[in-house]
């Protein structure tokens, strides 16, 4: 991990393929009720929160929730330029979304060399897992990622994941 500069506010960009649950994760983190059905993110949505990081300090957190569709990639690139952290989300029940993680990592590193990157394997609360823990561990080791298994439906791993990425980015 790259050491980050201390600041009173940080930005984190959520990235990943469409339908992996980025918006659901973001909403649950912000205390918004989980909804089974919601509208697909178009472009970029920004939300703000004040959180207490591991050191006990309160910081302002700007979260950029990006659309996963290819046609919106340039918009997510813009948010990366000003972010200190990124969270790449994939769906544990959809192997193709895991295989696309390296593409998202390339995009992140193209626009920011000093960024903390977290990997969230989402939908751990659903049946039909298609990605093994061994594969995830290997990717995290090779790419220097911190990993959290999350489930937006039952609020698993989300708070811990955001807090860790924010603390390291701070």
Tab-separated table of N, CA and C in Angstrom:
chain	number	residue	atom	x	y	z
A	1	UNK	N	0.828	-1.176	0.000
A	1	UNK	CA	0.000	0.000	0.000
A	1	UNK	C	0.881	1.252	0.000
A	2	UNK	N	0.437	2.242	-0.686
A	2	UNK	CA	1.140	3.511	-0.730
A	2	UNK	C	0.708	4.354	0.455
A	3	UNK	N	1.646	4.986	1.135
A	3	UNK	CA	1.310	5.859	2.253
A	3	UNK	C	0.560	7.075	1.733
A	4	UNK	N	-0.471	7.471	2.463
A	4	UNK	CA	-1.295	8.595	2.031
A	4	UNK	C	-0.969	9.841	2.855
A	5	UNK	N	-1.297	10.984	2.305
A	5	UNK	CA	-1.125	12.269	2.980
A	5	UNK	C	-2.323	12.486	3.892
A	6	UNK	N	-2.102	12.973	5.121
A	6	UNK	CA	-3.208	13.247	6.035
A	6	UNK	C	-4.038	14.420	5.533
A	7	UNK	N	-5.338	14.300	5.639
A	7	UNK	CA	-6.267	15.350	5.222
A	7	UNK	C	-7.522	15.264	6.083
A	8	UNK	N	-8.359	16.277	6.040
A	8	UNK	CA	-9.597	16.248	6.824
A	8	UNK	C	-10.756	15.671	6.035
A	9	UNK	N	-10.595	15.547	4.730
A	9	UNK	CA	-11.621	14.966	3.882
A	9	UNK	C	-10.942	14.104	2.824
A	10	UNK	N	-11.570	12.999	2.509
A	10	UNK	CA	-11.033	12.149	1.457
A	10	UNK	C	-12.161	11.708	0.534
A	11	UNK	N	-11.783	11.316	-0.668
A	11	UNK	CA	-12.733	10.805	-1.648
A	11	UNK	C	-12.426	9.347	-1.940
A	12	UNK	N	-13.486	8.571	-2.070
A	12	UNK	CA	-13.378	7.167	-2.440
A	12	UNK	C	-14.302	6.938	-3.632
A	13	UNK	N	-13.784	6.283	-4.661
A	13	UNK	CA	-14.574	5.968	-5.848
A	13	UNK	C	-14.922	4.484	-5.849
A	14	UNK	N	-16.200	4.183	-6.038
A	14	UNK	CA	-16.680	2.808	-6.173
A	14	UNK	C	-16.714	2.444	-7.648
A	15	UNK	N	-16.080	1.322	-7.993
A	15	UNK	CA	-16.008	0.879	-9.384
A	15	UNK	C	-16.365	-0.594	-9.482
A	16	UNK	N	-16.764	-1.012	-10.661
A	16	UNK	CA	-17.070	-2.413	-10.910
A	16	UNK	C	-18.120	-2.524	-11.986
A	17	UNK	N	-18.315	-3.740	-12.449
A	17	UNK	CA	-19.287	-3.995	-13.509
A	17	UNK	C	-20.693	-3.633	-13.039
A	18	UNK	N	-21.560	-3.449	-13.994
A	18	UNK	CA	-22.962	-3.165	-13.710
A	18	UNK	C	-23.585	-4.338	-12.955
A	19	UNK	N	-24.439	-4.059	-12.024
A	19	UNK	CA	-25.218	-5.023	-11.209
A	19	UNK	C	-24.418	-5.785	-10.151
A	20	UNK	N	-23.197	-5.356	-9.835
A	20	UNK	CA	-22.445	-6.049	-8.777
A	20	UNK	C	-22.880	-5.600	-7.385
A	21	UNK	N	-23.594	-4.472	-7.303
A	21	UNK	CA	-24.106	-4.016	-6.017
A	21	UNK	C	-23.423	-2.789	-5.451
A	22	UNK	N	-22.765	-1.999	-6.291
A	22	UNK	CA	-22.057	-0.798	-5.795
A	22	UNK	C	-23.002	0.160	-5.078
A	23	UNK	N	-24.134	0.441	-5.687
A	23	UNK	CA	-25.082	1.377	-5.086
A	23	UNK	C	-25.684	0.807	-3.811
A	24	UNK	N	-25.995	-0.475	-3.803
A	24	UNK	CA	-26.530	-1.099	-2.592
A	24	UNK	C	-25.522	-1.037	-1.456
A	25	UNK	N	-24.256	-1.326	-1.751
A	25	UNK	CA	-23.198	-1.237	-0.740
A	25	UNK	C	-23.104	0.192	-0.208
A	26	UNK	N	-23.084	1.151	-1.113
A	26	UNK	CA	-22.988	2.557	-0.723
A	26	UNK	C	-24.181	2.951	0.143
A	27	UNK	N	-25.382	2.579	-0.274
A	27	UNK	CA	-26.573	2.934	0.487
A	27	UNK	C	-26.564	2.323	1.879
A	28	UNK	N	-26.210	1.047	1.972
A	28	UNK	CA	-26.162	0.386	3.276
A	28	UNK	C	-25.108	1.058	4.163
A	29	UNK	N	-23.959	1.387	3.596
A	29	UNK	CA	-22.923	2.082	4.361
A	29	UNK	C	-23.449	3.399	4.925
A	30	UNK	N	-24.241	4.105	4.133
A	30	UNK	CA	-24.770	5.406	4.542
A	30	UNK	C	-26.036	5.300	5.390
A	31	UNK	N	-26.459	4.080	5.692
A	31	UNK	CA	-27.626	3.895	6.546
A	31	UNK	C	-28.951	3.947	5.821
A	32	UNK	N	-28.910	3.827	4.511
A	32	UNK	CA	-30.136	3.811	3.710
A	32	UNK	C	-30.595	2.365	3.580
A	33	UNK	N	-31.868	2.135	3.727
A	33	UNK	CA	-32.418	0.790	3.700
A	33	UNK	C	-32.076	0.047	2.402
A	34	UNK	N	-31.716	-1.233	2.540
A	34	UNK	CA	-31.438	-2.077	1.381
A	34	UNK	C	-32.733	-2.322	0.615
A	35	UNK	N	-32.678	-2.138	-0.683
A	35	UNK	CA	-33.829	-2.404	-1.544
A	35	UNK	C	-33.460	-3.498	-2.535
A	36	UNK	N	-34.352	-4.486	-2.692
A	36	UNK	CA	-34.110	-5.574	-3.648
A	36	UNK	C	-33.974	-5.038	-5.066
A	37	UNK	N	-34.799	-4.058	-5.411
A	37	UNK	CA	-34.778	-3.493	-6.755
A	37	UNK	C	-34.512	-1.998	-6.661
A	38	UNK	N	-33.661	-1.521	-7.535
A	38	UNK	CA	-33.393	-0.084	-7.603
A	38	UNK	C	-32.979	0.260	-9.031
A	39	UNK	N	-32.945	1.538	-9.303
A	39	UNK	CA	-32.571	1.994	-10.637
A	39	UNK	C	-31.070	1.898	-10.831
A	40	UNK	N	-30.647	1.557	-12.024
A	40	UNK	CA	-29.233	1.485	-12.364
A	40	UNK	C	-28.618	2.882	-12.312
A	41	UNK	N	-27.412	2.980	-11.786
A	41	UNK	CA	-26.708	4.263	-11.745
A	41	UNK	C	-26.359	4.693	-13.157
A	42	UNK	N	-26.639	5.939	-13.446
A	42	UNK	CA	-26.316	6.505	-14.753
A	42	UNK	C	-25.254	7.576	-14.516
A	43	UNK	N	-24.068	7.364	-15.074
A	43	UNK	CA	-22.998	8.343	-14.903
A	43	UNK	C	-22.325	8.213	-13.554
A	44	UNK	N	-22.565	9.201	-12.693
A	44	UNK	CA	-21.834	9.299	-11.432
A	44	UNK	C	-22.724	9.929	-10.383
A	45	UNK	N	-22.747	9.348	-9.193
A	45	UNK	CA	-23.493	9.929	-8.081
A	45	UNK	C	-22.525	10.154	-6.932
A	46	UNK	N	-22.673	11.296	-6.254
A	46	UNK	CA	-21.798	11.617	-5.128
A	46	UNK	C	-22.617	11.666	-3.852
A	47	UNK	N	-22.082	11.038	-2.813
A	47	UNK	CA	-22.704	11.089	-1.495
A	47	UNK	C	-21.626	11.472	-0.489
A	48	UNK	N	-22.049	12.091	0.603
A	48	UNK	CA	-21.113	12.526	1.638
A	48	UNK	C	-21.461	11.879	2.969
A	49	UNK	N	-20.448	11.676	3.770
A	49	UNK	CA	-20.640	11.130	5.110
A	49	UNK	C	-19.526	11.665	6.004
A	50	UNK	N	-19.771	11.635	7.285
A	50	UNK	CA	-18.719	11.893	8.268
A	50	UNK	C	-18.525	10.581	9.005
A	51	UNK	N	-17.281	10.107	9.025
A	51	UNK	CA	-17.005	8.827	9.666
A	51	UNK	C	-15.860	8.972	10.665
A	52	UNK	N	-15.791	8.039	11.578
A	52	UNK	CA	-14.672	7.959	12.508
A	52	UNK	C	-13.779	6.833	12.022
A	53	UNK	N	-12.529	7.178	11.698
A	53	UNK	CA	-11.602	6.174	11.181
A	53	UNK	C	-10.905	5.451	12.332
A	54	UNK	N	-10.065	4.481	12.004
A	54	UNK	CA	-9.429	3.626	13.013
A	54	UNK	C	-8.655	4.405	14.075
A	55	UNK	N	-8.083	5.552	13.698
A	55	UNK	CA	-7.306	6.350	14.655
A	55	UNK	C	-8.200	7.101	15.635
A	56	UNK	N	-9.515	7.088	15.395
A	56	UNK	CA	-10.447	7.807	16.257
A	56	UNK	C	-10.801	9.192	15.743
A	57	UNK	N	-10.145	9.620	14.670
A	57	UNK	CA	-10.417	10.936	14.099
A	57	UNK	C	-11.666	10.895	13.230
A	58	UNK	N	-12.388	12.012	13.230
A	58	UNK	CA	-13.546	12.151	12.340
A	58	UNK	C	-13.086	12.822	11.055
A	59	UNK	N	-13.521	12.263	9.934
A	59	UNK	CA	-13.190	12.856	8.633
A	59	UNK	C	-14.438	12.910	7.764
A	60	UNK	N	-14.399	13.817	6.807
A	60	UNK	CA	-15.460	13.886	5.801
A	60	UNK	C	-15.096	12.909	4.695
A	61	UNK	N	-16.069	12.163	4.269
A	61	UNK	CA	-15.854	11.168	3.220
A	61	UNK	C	-16.781	11.479	2.054
A	62	UNK	N	-16.188	11.652	0.880
A	62	UNK	CA	-16.941	11.829	-0.365
A	62	UNK	C	-16.902	10.503	-1.085
A	63	UNK	N	-18.057	9.953	-1.401
A	63	UNK	CA	-18.122	8.666	-2.088
A	63	UNK	C	-18.692	8.891	-3.487
A	64	UNK	N	-17.916	8.479	-4.481
A	64	UNK	CA	-18.341	8.568	-5.874
A	64	UNK	C	-18.822	7.186	-6.300
A	65	UNK	N	-20.107	7.051	-6.559
A	65	UNK	CA	-20.708	5.798	-7.006
A	65	UNK	C	-20.795	5.868	-8.526
A	66	UNK	N	-20.017	5.045	-9.205
A	66	UNK	CA	-19.925	5.130	-10.668
A	66	UNK	C	-20.777	4.070	-11.350
A	67	UNK	N	-21.192	4.375	-12.565
A	67	UNK	CA	-21.928	3.412	-13.381
A	67	UNK	C	-20.951	2.377	-13.928
A	68	UNK	N	-21.392	1.145	-14.018
A	68	UNK	CA	-20.511	0.079	-14.492
A	68	UNK	C	-20.464	-0.100	-15.991
A	69	UNK	N	-21.383	0.515	-16.710
A	69	UNK	CA	-21.429	0.325	-18.152
A	69	UNK	C	-20.234	0.989	-18.835
A	70	UNK	N	-19.778	0.375	-19.890
A	70	UNK	CA	-18.611	0.832	-20.641
A	70	UNK	C	-18.726	2.287	-21.081
A	71	UNK	N	-19.913	2.698	-21.483
A	71	UNK	CA	-20.076	4.060	-22.011
A	71	UNK	C	-19.843	5.145	-20.963
A	72	UNK	N	-19.785	4.773	-19.674
A	72	UNK	CA	-19.571	5.758	-18.619
A	72	UNK	C	-18.152	5.723	-18.041
A	73	UNK	N	-17.249	4.960	-18.645
A	73	UNK	CA	-15.901	4.803	-18.091
A	73	UNK	C	-15.141	6.128	-17.989
A	74	UNK	N	-15.341	7.018	-18.931
A	74	UNK	CA	-14.617	8.299	-18.874
A	74	UNK	C	-15.072	9.132	-17.676
A	75	UNK	N	-16.325	8.985	-17.285
A	75	UNK	CA	-16.834	9.717	-16.123
A	75	UNK	C	-16.183	9.186	-14.854
A	76	UNK	N	-16.062	7.859	-14.729
A	76	UNK	CA	-15.431	7.297	-13.536
A	76	UNK	C	-13.949	7.656	-13.483
A	77	UNK	N	-13.327	7.812	-14.632
A	77	UNK	CA	-11.922	8.219	-14.668
A	77	UNK	C	-11.731	9.594	-14.048
A	78	UNK	N	-12.667	10.492	-14.294
A	78	UNK	CA	-12.585	11.839	-13.716
A	78	UNK	C	-12.638	11.803	-12.196
A	79	UNK	N	-13.477	10.963	-11.622
A	79	UNK	CA	-13.562	10.893	-10.159
A	79	UNK	C	-12.284	10.301	-9.563
A	80	UNK	N	-11.633	9.412	-10.290
A	80	UNK	CA	-10.397	8.795	-9.795
A	80	UNK	C	-9.265	9.804	-9.636
A	81	UNK	N	-9.239	10.809	-10.488
A	81	UNK	CA	-8.162	11.800	-10.446
A	81	UNK	C	-8.106	12.535	-9.112
A	82	UNK	N	-9.243	12.669	-8.438
A	82	UNK	CA	-9.273	13.403	-7.171
A	82	UNK	C	-9.503	12.492	-5.965
A	83	UNK	N	-9.496	11.176	-6.181
A	83	UNK	CA	-9.751	10.238	-5.087
A	83	UNK	C	-8.476	9.748	-4.435
A	84	UNK	N	-8.565	9.516	-3.132
A	84	UNK	CA	-7.455	8.940	-2.385
A	84	UNK	C	-7.649	7.442	-2.172
A	85	UNK	N	-8.882	6.982	-2.422
A	85	UNK	CA	-9.197	5.569	-2.271
A	85	UNK	C	-10.128	5.099	-3.371
A	86	UNK	N	-10.051	3.827	-3.660
A	86	UNK	CA	-10.956	3.212	-4.641
A	86	UNK	C	-11.387	1.861	-4.093
A	87	UNK	N	-12.632	1.530	-4.366
A	87	UNK	CA	-13.147	0.219	-4.002
A	87	UNK	C	-13.685	-0.416	-5.278
A	88	UNK	N	-13.089	-1.557	-5.647
A	88	UNK	CA	-13.557	-2.308	-6.803
A	88	UNK	C	-14.461	-3.414	-6.270
A	89	UNK	N	-15.677	-3.456	-6.811
A	89	UNK	CA	-16.674	-4.417	-6.351
A	89	UNK	C	-16.903	-5.460	-7.445
A	90	UNK	N	-16.952	-6.731	-7.044
A	90	UNK	CA	-17.364	-7.794	-7.955
A	90	UNK	C	-18.411	-8.640	-7.264
A	91	UNK	N	-19.128	-9.419	-8.035
A	91	UNK	CA	-20.213	-10.256	-7.550
A	91	UNK	C	-19.680	-11.677	-7.370
A	92	UNK	N	-19.695	-12.173	-6.142
A	92	UNK	CA	-19.204	-13.522	-5.855
A	92	UNK	C	-19.988	-14.603	-6.592
A	93	UNK	N	-21.200	-14.283	-7.044
A	93	UNK	CA	-22.026	-15.266	-7.733
A	93	UNK	C	-21.968	-15.117	-9.253
A	94	UNK	N	-21.032	-14.277	-9.735
A	94	UNK	CA	-20.901	-14.043	-11.181
A	94	UNK	C	-19.408	-13.954	-11.535
A	95	UNK	N	-18.846	-15.063	-11.991
A	95	UNK	CA	-17.412	-15.158	-12.283
A	95	UNK	C	-16.943	-14.067	-13.235
A	96	UNK	N	-17.734	-13.721	-14.222
A	96	UNK	CA	-17.338	-12.722	-15.210
A	96	UNK	C	-16.995	-11.379	-14.541
A	97	UNK	N	-17.707	-11.016	-13.501
A	97	UNK	CA	-17.415	-9.737	-12.831
A	97	UNK	C	-16.070	-9.793	-12.112
A	98	UNK	N	-15.682	-10.965	-11.628
A	98	UNK	CA	-14.363	-11.129	-11.004
A	98	UNK	C	-13.268	-11.042	-12.057
A	99	UNK	N	-13.504	-11.631	-13.204
A	99	UNK	CA	-12.520	-11.607	-14.288
A	99	UNK	C	-12.288	-10.190	-14.818
A	100	UNK	N	-13.230	-9.297	-14.625
A	100	UNK	CA	-13.107	-7.898	-15.070
A	100	UNK	C	-12.387	-7.017	-14.051
A	101	UNK	N	-12.111	-7.526	-12.862
A	101	UNK	CA	-11.453	-6.725	-11.813
A	101	UNK	C	-10.122	-6.161	-12.298
A	102	UNK	N	-9.329	-6.967	-13.004
A	102	UNK	CA	-8.023	-6.470	-13.466
A	102	UNK	C	-8.166	-5.297	-14.433
A	103	UNK	N	-9.239	-5.273	-15.221
A	103	UNK	CA	-9.489	-4.121	-16.100
A	103	UNK	C	-9.743	-2.865	-15.276
A	104	UNK	N	-10.522	-3.006	-14.198
A	104	UNK	CA	-10.791	-1.857	-13.328
A	104	UNK	C	-9.519	-1.383	-12.639
A	105	UNK	N	-8.669	-2.334	-12.244
A	105	UNK	CA	-7.407	-1.955	-11.591
A	105	UNK	C	-6.506	-1.186	-12.550
A	106	UNK	N	-6.469	-1.597	-13.809
A	106	UNK	CA	-5.683	-0.867	-14.815
A	106	UNK	C	-6.184	0.560	-14.956
A	107	UNK	N	-7.511	0.719	-14.991
A	107	UNK	CA	-8.080	2.059	-15.114
A	107	UNK	C	-7.710	2.917	-13.909
A	108	UNK	N	-7.812	2.360	-12.724
A	108	UNK	CA	-7.466	3.106	-11.512
A	108	UNK	C	-6.019	3.563	-11.571
A	109	UNK	N	-5.133	2.652	-11.876
A	109	UNK	CA	-3.698	2.966	-11.865
A	109	UNK	C	-3.279	3.872	-13.018
A	110	UNK	N	-4.081	3.923	-14.054
A	110	UNK	CA	-3.823	4.844	-15.163
A	110	UNK	C	-4.046	6.291	-14.729
A	111	UNK	N	-4.987	6.496	-13.810
A	111	UNK	CA	-5.341	7.855	-13.409
A	111	UNK	C	-4.811	8.249	-12.046
A	112	UNK	N	-4.345	7.288	-11.264
A	112	UNK	CA	-3.849	7.612	-9.938
A	112	UNK	C	-2.828	6.573	-9.490
A	113	UNK	N	-1.631	7.034	-9.174
A	113	UNK	CA	-0.594	6.110	-8.713
A	113	UNK	C	-0.527	6.031	-7.193
A	114	UNK	N	-1.074	7.023	-6.517
A	114	UNK	CA	-1.045	7.036	-5.043
A	114	UNK	C	-2.465	6.918	-4.519
A	115	UNK	N	-2.972	5.709	-4.580
A	115	UNK	CA	-4.350	5.472	-4.172
A	115	UNK	C	-4.436	4.137	-3.433
A	116	UNK	N	-5.232	4.098	-2.391
A	116	UNK	CA	-5.484	2.867	-1.650
A	116	UNK	C	-6.624	2.146	-2.361
A	117	UNK	N	-6.426	0.861	-2.639
A	117	UNK	CA	-7.443	0.108	-3.368
A	117	UNK	C	-7.958	-1.047	-2.514
A	118	UNK	N	-9.268	-1.045	-2.323
A	118	UNK	CA	-9.935	-2.142	-1.646
A	118	UNK	C	-10.709	-2.962	-2.654
A	119	UNK	N	-10.837	-4.244	-2.396
A	119	UNK	CA	-11.607	-5.144	-3.245
A	119	UNK	C	-12.747	-5.702	-2.401
A	120	UNK	N	-13.979	-5.526	-2.882
A	120	UNK	CA	-15.153	-6.045	-2.185
A	120	UNK	C	-15.763	-7.161	-3.028
A	121	UNK	N	-15.792	-8.359	-2.473
A	121	UNK	CA	-16.523	-9.462	-3.088
A	121	UNK	C	-17.928	-9.433	-2.529
A	122	UNK	N	-18.870	-8.955	-3.303
A	122	UNK	CA	-20.224	-8.710	-2.819
A	122	UNK	C	-21.155	-9.894	-3.095
A	123	UNK	N	-22.273	-9.870	-2.425
A	123	UNK	CA	-23.344	-10.865	-2.520
A	123	UNK	C	-22.961	-12.171	-1.825
A	124	UNK	N	-22.194	-12.043	-0.745
A	124	UNK	CA	-21.832	-13.212	0.061
A	124	UNK	C	-23.063	-13.803	0.739
A	125	UNK	N	-24.139	-13.040	0.770
A	125	UNK	CA	-25.381	-13.482	1.397
A	125	UNK	C	-26.305	-14.218	0.427
A	126	UNK	N	-25.788	-14.518	-0.773
A	126	UNK	CA	-26.577	-15.247	-1.768
A	126	UNK	C	-25.964	-16.622	-2.035
A	127	UNK	N	-26.758	-17.526	-2.545
A	127	UNK	CA	-26.298	-18.862	-2.932
A	127	UNK	C	-25.620	-18.789	-4.301
A	128	UNK	N	-24.829	-19.809	-4.633
A	128	UNK	CA	-24.283	-19.931	-5.980
A	128	UNK	C	-22.942	-19.245	-6.183
A	129	UNK	N	-22.085	-19.300	-5.188
A	129	UNK	CA	-20.762	-18.686	-5.297
A	129	UNK	C	-19.982	-19.290	-6.465
A	130	UNK	N	-19.364	-18.429	-7.281
A	130	UNK	CA	-18.604	-18.875	-8.450
A	130	UNK	C	-17.118	-18.527	-8.371
A	131	UNK	N	-16.685	-17.841	-7.311
A	131	UNK	CA	-15.294	-17.420	-7.182
A	131	UNK	C	-14.752	-17.961	-5.855
A	132	UNK	N	-13.624	-18.673	-5.926
A	132	UNK	CA	-13.072	-19.287	-4.718
A	132	UNK	C	-12.235	-18.283	-3.922
A	133	UNK	N	-12.121	-18.544	-2.637
A	133	UNK	CA	-11.301	-17.693	-1.773
A	133	UNK	C	-9.845	-17.749	-2.210
A	134	UNK	N	-9.399	-18.893	-2.684
A	134	UNK	CA	-8.022	-19.043	-3.162
A	134	UNK	C	-7.733	-18.095	-4.334
A	135	UNK	N	-8.667	-17.989	-5.270
A	135	UNK	CA	-8.502	-17.073	-6.409
A	135	UNK	C	-8.444	-15.623	-5.950
A	136	UNK	N	-9.295	-15.296	-5.003
A	136	UNK	CA	-9.342	-13.926	-4.472
A	136	UNK	C	-8.035	-13.604	-3.755
A	137	UNK	N	-7.576	-14.512	-2.913
A	137	UNK	CA	-6.322	-14.308	-2.175
A	137	UNK	C	-5.143	-14.102	-3.126
A	138	UNK	N	-5.095	-14.893	-4.185
A	138	UNK	CA	-4.007	-14.779	-5.159
A	138	UNK	C	-4.037	-13.411	-5.842
A	139	UNK	N	-5.216	-12.973	-6.263
A	139	UNK	CA	-5.350	-11.661	-6.893
A	139	UNK	C	-4.934	-10.551	-5.938
A	140	UNK	N	-5.381	-10.626	-4.709
A	140	UNK	CA	-5.051	-9.592	-3.714
A	140	UNK	C	-3.553	-9.530	-3.448
A	141	UNK	N	-2.925	-10.667	-3.372
A	141	UNK	CA	-1.481	-10.705	-3.155
A	141	UNK	C	-0.737	-10.130	-4.357
A	142	UNK	N	-1.135	-10.520	-5.557
A	142	UNK	CA	-0.465	-10.039	-6.771
A	142	UNK	C	-0.676	-8.554	-7.027
A	143	UNK	N	-1.827	-8.034	-6.633
A	143	UNK	CA	-2.192	-6.645	-6.944
A	143	UNK	C	-2.110	-5.711	-5.735
A	144	UNK	N	-1.705	-6.217	-4.573
A	144	UNK	CA	-1.580	-5.410	-3.355
A	144	UNK	C	-2.919	-4.770	-2.966
A	145	UNK	N	-3.929	-5.611	-2.800
A	145	UNK	CA	-5.278	-5.151	-2.468
A	145	UNK	C	-5.665	-5.604	-1.068
A	146	UNK	N	-6.532	-4.838	-0.438
A	146	UNK	CA	-7.148	-5.300	0.802
A	146	UNK	C	-8.544	-5.789	0.443
A	147	UNK	N	-8.925	-6.928	1.011
A	147	UNK	CA	-10.164	-7.584	0.590
A	147	UNK	C	-11.177	-7.656	1.722
A	148	UNK	N	-12.443	-7.436	1.326
A	148	UNK	CA	-13.566	-7.602	2.235
A	148	UNK	C	-14.678	-8.335	1.511
A	149	UNK	N	-15.199	-9.353	2.169
A	149	UNK	CA	-16.355	-10.052	1.627
A	149	UNK	C	-17.577	-9.339	2.179
A	150	UNK	N	-18.447	-8.913	1.274
A	150	UNK	CA	-19.581	-8.097	1.680
A	150	UNK	C	-20.901	-8.711	1.237
A	151	UNK	N	-21.919	-8.336	1.959
A	151	UNK	CA	-23.287	-8.688	1.595
A	151	UNK	C	-24.161	-7.496	1.940
A	152	UNK	N	-24.645	-6.812	0.922
A	152	UNK	CA	-25.457	-5.614	1.169
A	152	UNK	C	-26.803	-5.985	1.786
A	153	UNK	N	-27.308	-7.127	1.426
A	153	UNK	CA	-28.616	-7.554	1.931
A	153	UNK	C	-28.617	-7.699	3.454
A	154	UNK	N	-27.538	-8.253	3.995
A	154	UNK	CA	-27.480	-8.430	5.450
A	154	UNK	C	-26.396	-7.567	6.110
A	155	UNK	N	-25.882	-6.572	5.378
A	155	UNK	CA	-24.900	-5.599	5.904
A	155	UNK	C	-23.674	-6.288	6.500
A	156	UNK	N	-23.051	-7.132	5.715
A	156	UNK	CA	-21.849	-7.851	6.138
A	156	UNK	C	-20.611	-7.217	5.517
A	157	UNK	N	-19.632	-6.878	6.340
A	157	UNK	CA	-18.325	-6.437	5.870
A	157	UNK	C	-18.243	-5.031	5.298
A	158	UNK	N	-19.354	-4.361	5.156
A	158	UNK	CA	-19.380	-3.064	4.481
A	158	UNK	C	-18.760	-1.963	5.328
A	159	UNK	N	-19.198	-1.839	6.557
A	159	UNK	CA	-18.654	-0.798	7.446
A	159	UNK	C	-17.152	-0.988	7.632
A	160	UNK	N	-16.755	-2.232	7.897
A	160	UNK	CA	-15.337	-2.530	8.110
A	160	UNK	C	-14.512	-2.201	6.867
A	161	UNK	N	-15.027	-2.553	5.709
A	161	UNK	CA	-14.317	-2.303	4.461
A	161	UNK	C	-14.129	-0.822	4.174
A	162	UNK	N	-15.198	-0.055	4.263
A	162	UNK	CA	-15.101	1.387	4.038
A	162	UNK	C	-14.161	2.034	5.051
A	163	UNK	N	-14.311	1.651	6.322
A	163	UNK	CA	-13.471	2.252	7.365
A	163	UNK	C	-11.994	1.947	7.163
A	164	UNK	N	-11.676	0.721	6.718
A	164	UNK	CA	-10.279	0.361	6.489
A	164	UNK	C	-9.693	1.138	5.304
A	165	UNK	N	-10.431	1.186	4.201
A	165	UNK	CA	-9.939	1.926	3.025
A	165	UNK	C	-9.784	3.397	3.379
A	166	UNK	N	-10.764	3.965	4.072
A	166	UNK	CA	-10.694	5.389	4.459
A	166	UNK	C	-9.529	5.646	5.411
A	167	UNK	N	-9.317	4.756	6.356
A	167	UNK	CA	-8.214	4.925	7.326
A	167	UNK	C	-6.871	4.882	6.621
A	168	UNK	N	-6.689	3.931	5.712
A	168	UNK	CA	-5.422	3.839	4.978
A	168	UNK	C	-5.215	5.025	4.039
A	169	UNK	N	-6.299	5.498	3.440
A	169	UNK	CA	-6.203	6.640	2.522
A	169	UNK	C	-5.920	7.928	3.285
A	170	UNK	N	-6.379	8.008	4.525
A	170	UNK	CA	-6.170	9.193	5.359
A	170	UNK	C	-4.724	9.293	5.773
